[in-house]
């Protein structure tokens, strides 16, 4: 007779997805999320067993297929796909870009001959630097130099110190001005100016390293956020030297802003302006 057939589970532990309701870089170490704001029947307690990173927008179908394809490289190492996948799976990292120079001369990105550069958007802490360095060391090919702006010393499998380099994308702060005309036959929603600002920040958050800022592409998200009441919408942008700088009146433009491979555009709510034409 099996004892198990007479046992009854009073409580079980299951894994469930967690999703932030507020937009922004919210982080929490393992064990920090331990209270339920809204009670759920049959659930006694909750806890995050792993650290929560900064997160990202929900991926598109194309992005999912790309990630699924690259994940197949996990079984190997010393390949582009294997390193990209390993870096992408680091908790707290939200964006990864790999540059490589296979020539015998310095390339257009400033990479030395026969080298590569891992660019990862991850908070600047000692722990994260060591984690990224260890990951690169475990995946990089022998004899190929890891290039970058950040240097970290990590130990190899034999216990010797190895200096590994990588980079973080450089923020290019963008100010955005949205000029609009109301459509007389419709009534815009309350606080539609705030909705326009949210739309700008949301679309800006989808622009990854190396993607140019094209002002007209903000329009689609603005009209989705404010489906009624808006007529003509004109979006203008300019680059700020510092996030707290005031925009220059004569610098507003509808022309695209070029973003280099090692740069990423940064959008802050304080730098979004909404004006009626």
mmCIF file of C-alpha atoms in Angstrom:
data_model
loop_
_atom_site.group_PDB
_atom_site.id
_atom_site.type_symbol
_atom_site.label_atom_id
_atom_site.label_comp_id
_atom_site.label_asym_id
_atom_site.label_seq_id
_atom_site.Cartn_x
_atom_site.Cartn_y
_atom_site.Cartn_z
ATOM 1 C CA UNK A 1 0.000 0.000 0.000
ATOM 2 C CA UNK A 2 1.392 3.383 -1.006
ATOM 3 C CA UNK A 3 1.214 6.135 1.601
ATOM 4 C CA UNK A 4 1.033 8.709 -1.190
ATOM 5 C CA UNK A 5 -2.454 7.630 -2.230
ATOM 6 C CA UNK A 6 -3.778 8.692 1.199
ATOM 7 C CA UNK A 7 -1.966 12.075 1.283
ATOM 8 C CA UNK A 8 -3.663 15.325 0.393
ATOM 9 C CA UNK A 9 -1.821 18.530 -0.503
ATOM 10 C CA UNK A 10 -3.035 21.493 1.561
ATOM 11 C CA UNK A 11 -0.806 24.021 -0.176
ATOM 12 C CA UNK A 12 1.235 23.905 -3.354
ATOM 13 C CA UNK A 13 3.863 26.216 -4.777
ATOM 14 C CA UNK A 14 3.626 27.373 -8.389
ATOM 15 C CA UNK A 15 5.504 29.814 -10.593
ATOM 16 C CA UNK A 16 3.512 32.649 -12.109
ATOM 17 C CA UNK A 17 4.401 35.636 -14.312
ATOM 18 C CA UNK A 18 4.688 39.103 -12.780
ATOM 19 C CA UNK A 19 4.029 42.348 -14.606
ATOM 20 C CA UNK A 20 4.592 45.962 -13.521
ATOM 21 C CA UNK A 21 1.617 48.319 -13.772
ATOM 22 C CA UNK A 22 3.712 51.494 -13.594
ATOM 23 C CA UNK A 23 6.045 52.590 -16.388
ATOM 24 C CA UNK A 24 9.707 53.132 -15.523
ATOM 25 C CA UNK A 25 12.900 51.438 -14.307
ATOM 26 C CA UNK A 26 11.509 49.559 -11.301
ATOM 27 C CA UNK A 27 13.918 47.069 -9.712
ATOM 28 C CA UNK A 28 13.528 44.705 -6.783
ATOM 29 C CA UNK A 29 15.990 42.171 -5.342
ATOM 30 C CA UNK A 30 14.933 38.586 -4.735
ATOM 31 C CA UNK A 31 12.413 38.356 -1.885
ATOM 32 C CA UNK A 32 11.423 42.030 -2.003
ATOM 33 C CA UNK A 33 7.941 41.433 -3.444
ATOM 34 C CA UNK A 34 6.147 39.659 -0.621
ATOM 35 C CA UNK A 35 2.777 41.374 -0.206
ATOM 36 C CA UNK A 36 -0.428 41.038 -2.216
ATOM 37 C CA UNK A 37 -2.121 44.381 -2.842
ATOM 38 C CA UNK A 38 -5.262 42.621 -4.056
ATOM 39 C CA UNK A 39 -6.245 39.404 -2.308
ATOM 40 C CA UNK A 40 -6.677 36.379 -4.553
ATOM 41 C CA UNK A 41 -8.783 33.460 -3.375
ATOM 42 C CA UNK A 42 -6.739 30.408 -2.449
ATOM 43 C CA UNK A 43 -3.374 32.249 -2.579
ATOM 44 C CA UNK A 44 -1.642 32.394 0.827
ATOM 45 C CA UNK A 45 1.588 34.215 -0.012
ATOM 46 C CA UNK A 46 3.752 35.512 -2.851
ATOM 47 C CA UNK A 47 7.477 36.133 -3.248
ATOM 48 C CA UNK A 48 9.807 36.882 -6.137
ATOM 49 C CA UNK A 49 12.494 34.182 -6.128
ATOM 50 C CA UNK A 50 14.675 36.093 -8.570
ATOM 51 C CA UNK A 51 15.618 39.792 -8.856
ATOM 52 C CA UNK A 52 13.305 41.902 -10.979
ATOM 53 C CA UNK A 53 15.064 43.906 -13.678
ATOM 54 C CA UNK A 54 14.155 47.131 -15.434
ATOM 55 C CA UNK A 55 11.928 45.297 -17.895
ATOM 56 C CA UNK A 56 11.006 46.275 -21.447
ATOM 57 C CA UNK A 57 7.978 46.744 -23.647
ATOM 58 C CA UNK A 58 6.105 43.639 -24.757
ATOM 59 C CA UNK A 59 8.024 42.198 -27.694
ATOM 60 C CA UNK A 60 6.540 42.056 -31.162
ATOM 61 C CA UNK A 61 6.069 38.826 -33.114
ATOM 62 C CA UNK A 62 9.199 39.610 -35.139
ATOM 63 C CA UNK A 63 11.245 40.213 -31.978
ATOM 64 C CA UNK A 64 9.951 36.979 -30.456
ATOM 65 C CA UNK A 65 10.953 34.967 -33.523
ATOM 66 C CA UNK A 66 14.412 36.567 -33.430
ATOM 67 C CA UNK A 67 14.848 35.731 -29.725
ATOM 68 C CA UNK A 68 13.539 32.187 -30.198
ATOM 69 C CA UNK A 69 15.987 31.644 -33.048
ATOM 70 C CA UNK A 70 18.951 33.017 -31.115
ATOM 71 C CA UNK A 71 18.087 30.950 -28.032
ATOM 72 C CA UNK A 72 18.929 27.806 -30.009
ATOM 73 C CA UNK A 73 22.587 28.841 -29.672
ATOM 74 C CA UNK A 74 22.608 28.240 -25.915
ATOM 75 C CA UNK A 75 24.048 24.774 -26.361
ATOM 76 C CA UNK A 76 27.268 26.102 -27.910
ATOM 77 C CA UNK A 77 29.686 28.902 -27.155
ATOM 78 C CA UNK A 78 32.305 31.118 -28.818
ATOM 79 C CA UNK A 79 29.708 32.183 -31.396
ATOM 80 C CA UNK A 80 27.864 35.428 -32.026
ATOM 81 C CA UNK A 81 24.471 33.868 -31.252
ATOM 82 C CA UNK A 82 25.697 32.164 -28.075
ATOM 83 C CA UNK A 83 27.160 35.369 -26.636
ATOM 84 C CA UNK A 84 24.141 37.439 -27.658
ATOM 85 C CA UNK A 85 21.792 34.963 -25.994
ATOM 86 C CA UNK A 86 23.905 34.721 -22.823
ATOM 87 C CA UNK A 87 24.023 38.511 -22.445
ATOM 88 C CA UNK A 88 20.318 38.868 -23.224
ATOM 89 C CA UNK A 89 19.488 36.416 -20.425
ATOM 90 C CA UNK A 90 21.287 38.486 -17.767
ATOM 91 C CA UNK A 91 18.757 39.704 -15.198
ATOM 92 C CA UNK A 92 18.412 43.485 -15.246
ATOM 93 C CA UNK A 93 19.703 43.927 -18.784
ATOM 94 C CA UNK A 94 17.199 45.428 -21.183
ATOM 95 C CA UNK A 95 19.088 45.682 -24.475
ATOM 96 C CA UNK A 96 22.121 44.020 -26.075
ATOM 97 C CA UNK A 97 24.121 44.960 -29.164
ATOM 98 C CA UNK A 98 27.183 43.089 -30.457
ATOM 99 C CA UNK A 99 29.709 44.673 -32.821
ATOM 100 C CA UNK A 100 32.553 42.694 -34.353
ATOM 101 C CA UNK A 101 35.535 43.549 -36.544
ATOM 102 C CA UNK A 102 36.851 40.609 -38.549
ATOM 103 C CA UNK A 103 39.274 42.709 -40.612
ATOM 104 C CA UNK A 104 42.964 43.480 -40.043
ATOM 105 C CA UNK A 105 42.408 47.216 -39.518
ATOM 106 C CA UNK A 106 40.360 49.522 -37.276
ATOM 107 C CA UNK A 107 36.778 49.602 -38.522
ATOM 108 C CA UNK A 108 34.183 52.358 -38.791
ATOM 109 C CA UNK A 109 33.056 51.799 -35.179
ATOM 110 C CA UNK A 110 36.599 52.231 -33.833
ATOM 111 C CA UNK A 111 37.040 48.536 -33.074
ATOM 112 C CA UNK A 112 40.636 47.220 -33.227
ATOM 113 C CA UNK A 113 41.414 44.413 -35.692
ATOM 114 C CA UNK A 114 40.001 40.984 -34.804
ATOM 115 C CA UNK A 115 37.928 42.208 -31.874
ATOM 116 C CA UNK A 116 34.335 42.531 -30.749
ATOM 117 C CA UNK A 117 32.392 44.863 -28.482
ATOM 118 C CA UNK A 118 29.411 43.910 -26.343
ATOM 119 C CA UNK A 119 27.105 46.855 -25.646
ATOM 120 C CA UNK A 120 24.562 46.124 -22.939
ATOM 121 C CA UNK A 121 22.077 48.439 -21.280
ATOM 122 C CA UNK A 122 22.274 47.429 -17.615
ATOM 123 C CA UNK A 123 22.524 49.433 -14.352
ATOM 124 C CA UNK A 124 26.092 50.462 -13.505
ATOM 125 C CA UNK A 125 26.938 48.456 -10.376
ATOM 126 C CA UNK A 126 29.973 46.387 -9.391
ATOM 127 C CA UNK A 127 27.858 43.243 -9.304
ATOM 128 C CA UNK A 128 26.460 43.829 -12.780
ATOM 129 C CA UNK A 129 29.903 44.617 -14.211
ATOM 130 C CA UNK A 130 31.323 41.371 -12.847
ATOM 131 C CA UNK A 131 28.314 39.416 -14.103
ATOM 132 C CA UNK A 132 28.647 40.841 -17.613
ATOM 133 C CA UNK A 133 32.421 40.292 -17.607
ATOM 134 C CA UNK A 134 32.065 36.691 -16.458
ATOM 135 C CA UNK A 135 29.432 36.024 -19.112
ATOM 136 C CA UNK A 136 31.617 37.446 -21.881
ATOM 137 C CA UNK A 137 34.644 35.490 -20.669
ATOM 138 C CA UNK A 138 32.650 32.264 -20.752
ATOM 139 C CA UNK A 139 31.462 32.824 -24.321
ATOM 140 C CA UNK A 140 34.226 34.685 -26.160
ATOM 141 C CA UNK A 141 36.559 32.842 -28.564
ATOM 142 C CA UNK A 142 40.206 32.317 -27.640
ATOM 143 C CA UNK A 143 42.563 34.987 -28.918
ATOM 144 C CA UNK A 144 39.806 37.481 -29.752
ATOM 145 C CA UNK A 145 39.917 40.770 -27.857
ATOM 146 C CA UNK A 146 36.892 42.099 -26.002
ATOM 147 C CA UNK A 147 36.784 45.857 -26.590
ATOM 148 C CA UNK A 148 34.790 48.526 -24.724
ATOM 149 C CA UNK A 149 34.659 51.511 -22.376
ATOM 150 C CA UNK A 150 34.186 49.482 -19.170
ATOM 151 C CA UNK A 151 36.974 47.241 -17.837
ATOM 152 C CA UNK A 152 36.297 44.571 -15.235
ATOM 153 C CA UNK A 153 38.598 41.945 -13.741
ATOM 154 C CA UNK A 154 37.109 38.452 -13.477
ATOM 155 C CA UNK A 155 38.644 35.057 -12.771
ATOM 156 C CA UNK A 156 38.832 32.352 -15.381
ATOM 157 C CA UNK A 157 38.308 28.632 -14.746
ATOM 158 C CA UNK A 158 41.902 28.272 -13.527
ATOM 159 C CA UNK A 159 41.556 31.106 -11.007
ATOM 160 C CA UNK A 160 43.636 33.633 -12.964
ATOM 161 C CA UNK A 161 42.516 37.230 -13.344
ATOM 162 C CA UNK A 162 41.303 38.254 -16.781
ATOM 163 C CA UNK A 163 40.475 41.813 -17.844
ATOM 164 C CA UNK A 164 37.264 41.914 -19.852
ATOM 165 C CA UNK A 165 35.899 45.010 -21.573
ATOM 166 C CA UNK A 166 32.392 45.933 -22.636
ATOM 167 C CA UNK A 167 30.328 49.089 -23.101
ATOM 168 C CA UNK A 168 27.060 50.656 -22.117
ATOM 169 C CA UNK A 169 25.134 52.687 -24.698
ATOM 170 C CA UNK A 170 25.629 56.446 -24.388
ATOM 171 C CA UNK A 171 22.375 58.303 -23.757
ATOM 172 C CA UNK A 172 21.455 60.983 -26.300
ATOM 173 C CA UNK A 173 18.808 63.133 -24.617
ATOM 174 C CA UNK A 174 16.013 64.134 -26.960
ATOM 175 C CA UNK A 175 13.527 66.959 -26.438
ATOM 176 C CA UNK A 176 10.201 66.585 -28.235
ATOM 177 C CA UNK A 177 7.649 69.261 -29.093
ATOM 178 C CA UNK A 178 4.177 68.202 -30.240
ATOM 179 C CA UNK A 179 2.111 70.904 -31.916
ATOM 180 C CA UNK A 180 -1.534 70.128 -32.580
ATOM 181 C CA UNK A 181 -4.812 71.453 -33.928
ATOM 182 C CA UNK A 182 -8.109 70.249 -32.525
ATOM 183 C CA UNK A 183 -10.737 68.706 -34.782
ATOM 184 C CA UNK A 184 -13.958 70.711 -34.350
ATOM 185 C CA UNK A 185 -16.357 67.799 -34.827
ATOM 186 C CA UNK A 186 -14.897 65.697 -32.008
ATOM 187 C CA UNK A 187 -14.198 66.167 -28.322
ATOM 188 C CA UNK A 188 -10.742 65.172 -27.093
ATOM 189 C CA UNK A 189 -10.473 63.117 -23.879
ATOM 190 C CA UNK A 190 -9.724 64.798 -20.576
ATOM 191 C CA UNK A 191 -6.059 65.564 -19.957
ATOM 192 C CA UNK A 192 -5.239 64.726 -23.570
ATOM 193 C CA UNK A 193 -1.993 66.714 -23.289
ATOM 194 C CA UNK A 194 -0.780 64.219 -20.675
ATOM 195 C CA UNK A 195 -1.819 61.367 -22.963
ATOM 196 C CA UNK A 196 0.232 62.875 -25.780
ATOM 197 C CA UNK A 197 3.274 63.041 -23.509
ATOM 198 C CA UNK A 198 2.764 59.411 -22.465
ATOM 199 C CA UNK A 199 2.544 58.412 -26.130
ATOM 200 C CA UNK A 200 5.856 60.139 -26.866
ATOM 201 C CA UNK A 201 7.609 58.441 -23.946
ATOM 202 C CA UNK A 202 6.176 55.035 -24.865
ATOM 203 C CA UNK A 203 7.307 55.201 -28.475
ATOM 204 C CA UNK A 204 10.691 56.619 -27.478
ATOM 205 C CA UNK A 205 11.183 53.634 -25.185
ATOM 206 C CA UNK A 206 10.981 51.277 -28.164
ATOM 207 C CA UNK A 207 13.994 52.868 -29.887
ATOM 208 C CA UNK A 208 16.999 50.661 -29.243
ATOM 209 C CA UNK A 209 20.703 51.414 -29.680
ATOM 210 C CA UNK A 210 21.599 52.734 -33.091
ATOM 211 C CA UNK A 211 18.019 53.511 -34.169
ATOM 212 C CA UNK A 212 17.560 57.017 -35.509
ATOM 213 C CA UNK A 213 14.867 59.279 -34.092
ATOM 214 C CA UNK A 214 12.342 60.038 -36.859
ATOM 215 C CA UNK A 215 9.822 62.610 -35.551
ATOM 216 C CA UNK A 216 6.930 61.620 -37.847
ATOM 217 C CA UNK A 217 6.935 58.100 -36.395
ATOM 218 C CA UNK A 218 5.648 59.410 -33.072
ATOM 219 C CA UNK A 219 2.357 60.339 -34.727
ATOM 220 C CA UNK A 220 0.907 56.835 -34.836
ATOM 221 C CA UNK A 221 1.230 56.297 -31.081
ATOM 222 C CA UNK A 222 -0.124 59.794 -30.380
ATOM 223 C CA UNK A 223 -3.287 59.127 -32.383
ATOM 224 C CA UNK A 224 -3.695 55.742 -30.683
ATOM 225 C CA UNK A 225 -3.477 57.364 -27.243
ATOM 226 C CA UNK A 226 -5.812 60.211 -28.253
ATOM 227 C CA UNK A 227 -8.266 58.589 -30.699
ATOM 228 C CA UNK A 228 -10.650 61.572 -30.862
ATOM 229 C CA UNK A 229 -10.335 65.335 -30.970
ATOM 230 C CA UNK A 230 -6.964 65.712 -32.676
ATOM 231 C CA UNK A 231 -6.653 67.119 -36.175
ATOM 232 C CA UNK A 232 -3.188 67.983 -37.440
ATOM 233 C CA UNK A 233 -0.207 66.880 -35.358
ATOM 234 C CA UNK A 234 3.385 68.009 -35.980
ATOM 235 C CA UNK A 235 6.241 66.460 -33.992
ATOM 236 C CA UNK A 236 9.596 68.230 -33.739
ATOM 237 C CA UNK A 237 12.757 67.133 -31.926
ATOM 238 C CA UNK A 238 16.179 68.393 -30.903
ATOM 239 C CA UNK A 239 19.201 67.020 -29.037
ATOM 240 C CA UNK A 240 19.980 68.258 -25.513
ATOM 241 C CA UNK A 241 23.532 68.259 -24.137
ATOM 242 C CA UNK A 242 22.209 67.461 -20.651
ATOM 243 C CA UNK A 243 18.801 66.129 -19.544
ATOM 244 C CA UNK A 244 18.066 69.323 -17.567
ATOM 245 C CA UNK A 245 18.941 71.709 -20.403
ATOM 246 C CA UNK A 246 16.216 73.929 -21.825
ATOM 247 C CA UNK A 247 15.515 73.425 -25.543
ATOM 248 C CA UNK A 248 16.725 76.075 -27.958
ATOM 249 C CA UNK A 249 13.808 77.788 -29.720
ATOM 250 C CA UNK A 250 15.489 77.792 -33.118
ATOM 251 C CA UNK A 251 16.655 74.166 -32.975
ATOM 252 C CA UNK A 252 13.287 72.434 -33.286
ATOM 253 C CA UNK A 253 13.164 70.335 -36.441
ATOM 254 C CA UNK A 254 11.150 67.592 -38.119
ATOM 255 C CA UNK A 255 14.357 66.137 -39.608
ATOM 256 C CA UNK A 256 15.548 62.718 -38.384
ATOM 257 C CA UNK A 257 18.208 62.643 -35.656
ATOM 258 C CA UNK A 258 21.051 60.209 -36.336
ATOM 259 C CA UNK A 259 21.874 57.820 -33.478
ATOM 260 C CA UNK A 260 25.182 55.933 -33.656
ATOM 261 C CA UNK A 261 25.493 52.193 -32.985
ATOM 262 C CA UNK A 262 26.874 52.823 -29.475
ATOM 263 C CA UNK A 263 24.234 55.431 -28.623
ATOM 264 C CA UNK A 264 20.634 55.200 -27.514
ATOM 265 C CA UNK A 265 18.044 57.955 -27.507
ATOM 266 C CA UNK A 266 16.705 58.911 -24.081
ATOM 267 C CA UNK A 267 13.317 60.519 -23.517
ATOM 268 C CA UNK A 268 12.220 62.125 -20.246
ATOM 269 C CA UNK A 269 8.734 63.410 -19.469
ATOM 270 C CA UNK A 270 10.185 66.797 -18.487
ATOM 271 C CA UNK A 271 11.534 67.208 -22.021
ATOM 272 C CA UNK A 272 8.218 66.685 -23.828
ATOM 273 C CA UNK A 273 6.262 69.821 -24.724
ATOM 274 C CA UNK A 274 2.705 69.997 -26.026
ATOM 275 C CA UNK A 275 1.489 73.191 -27.716
ATOM 276 C CA UNK A 276 -1.596 74.171 -29.679
ATOM 277 C CA UNK A 277 -0.904 75.663 -33.099
#
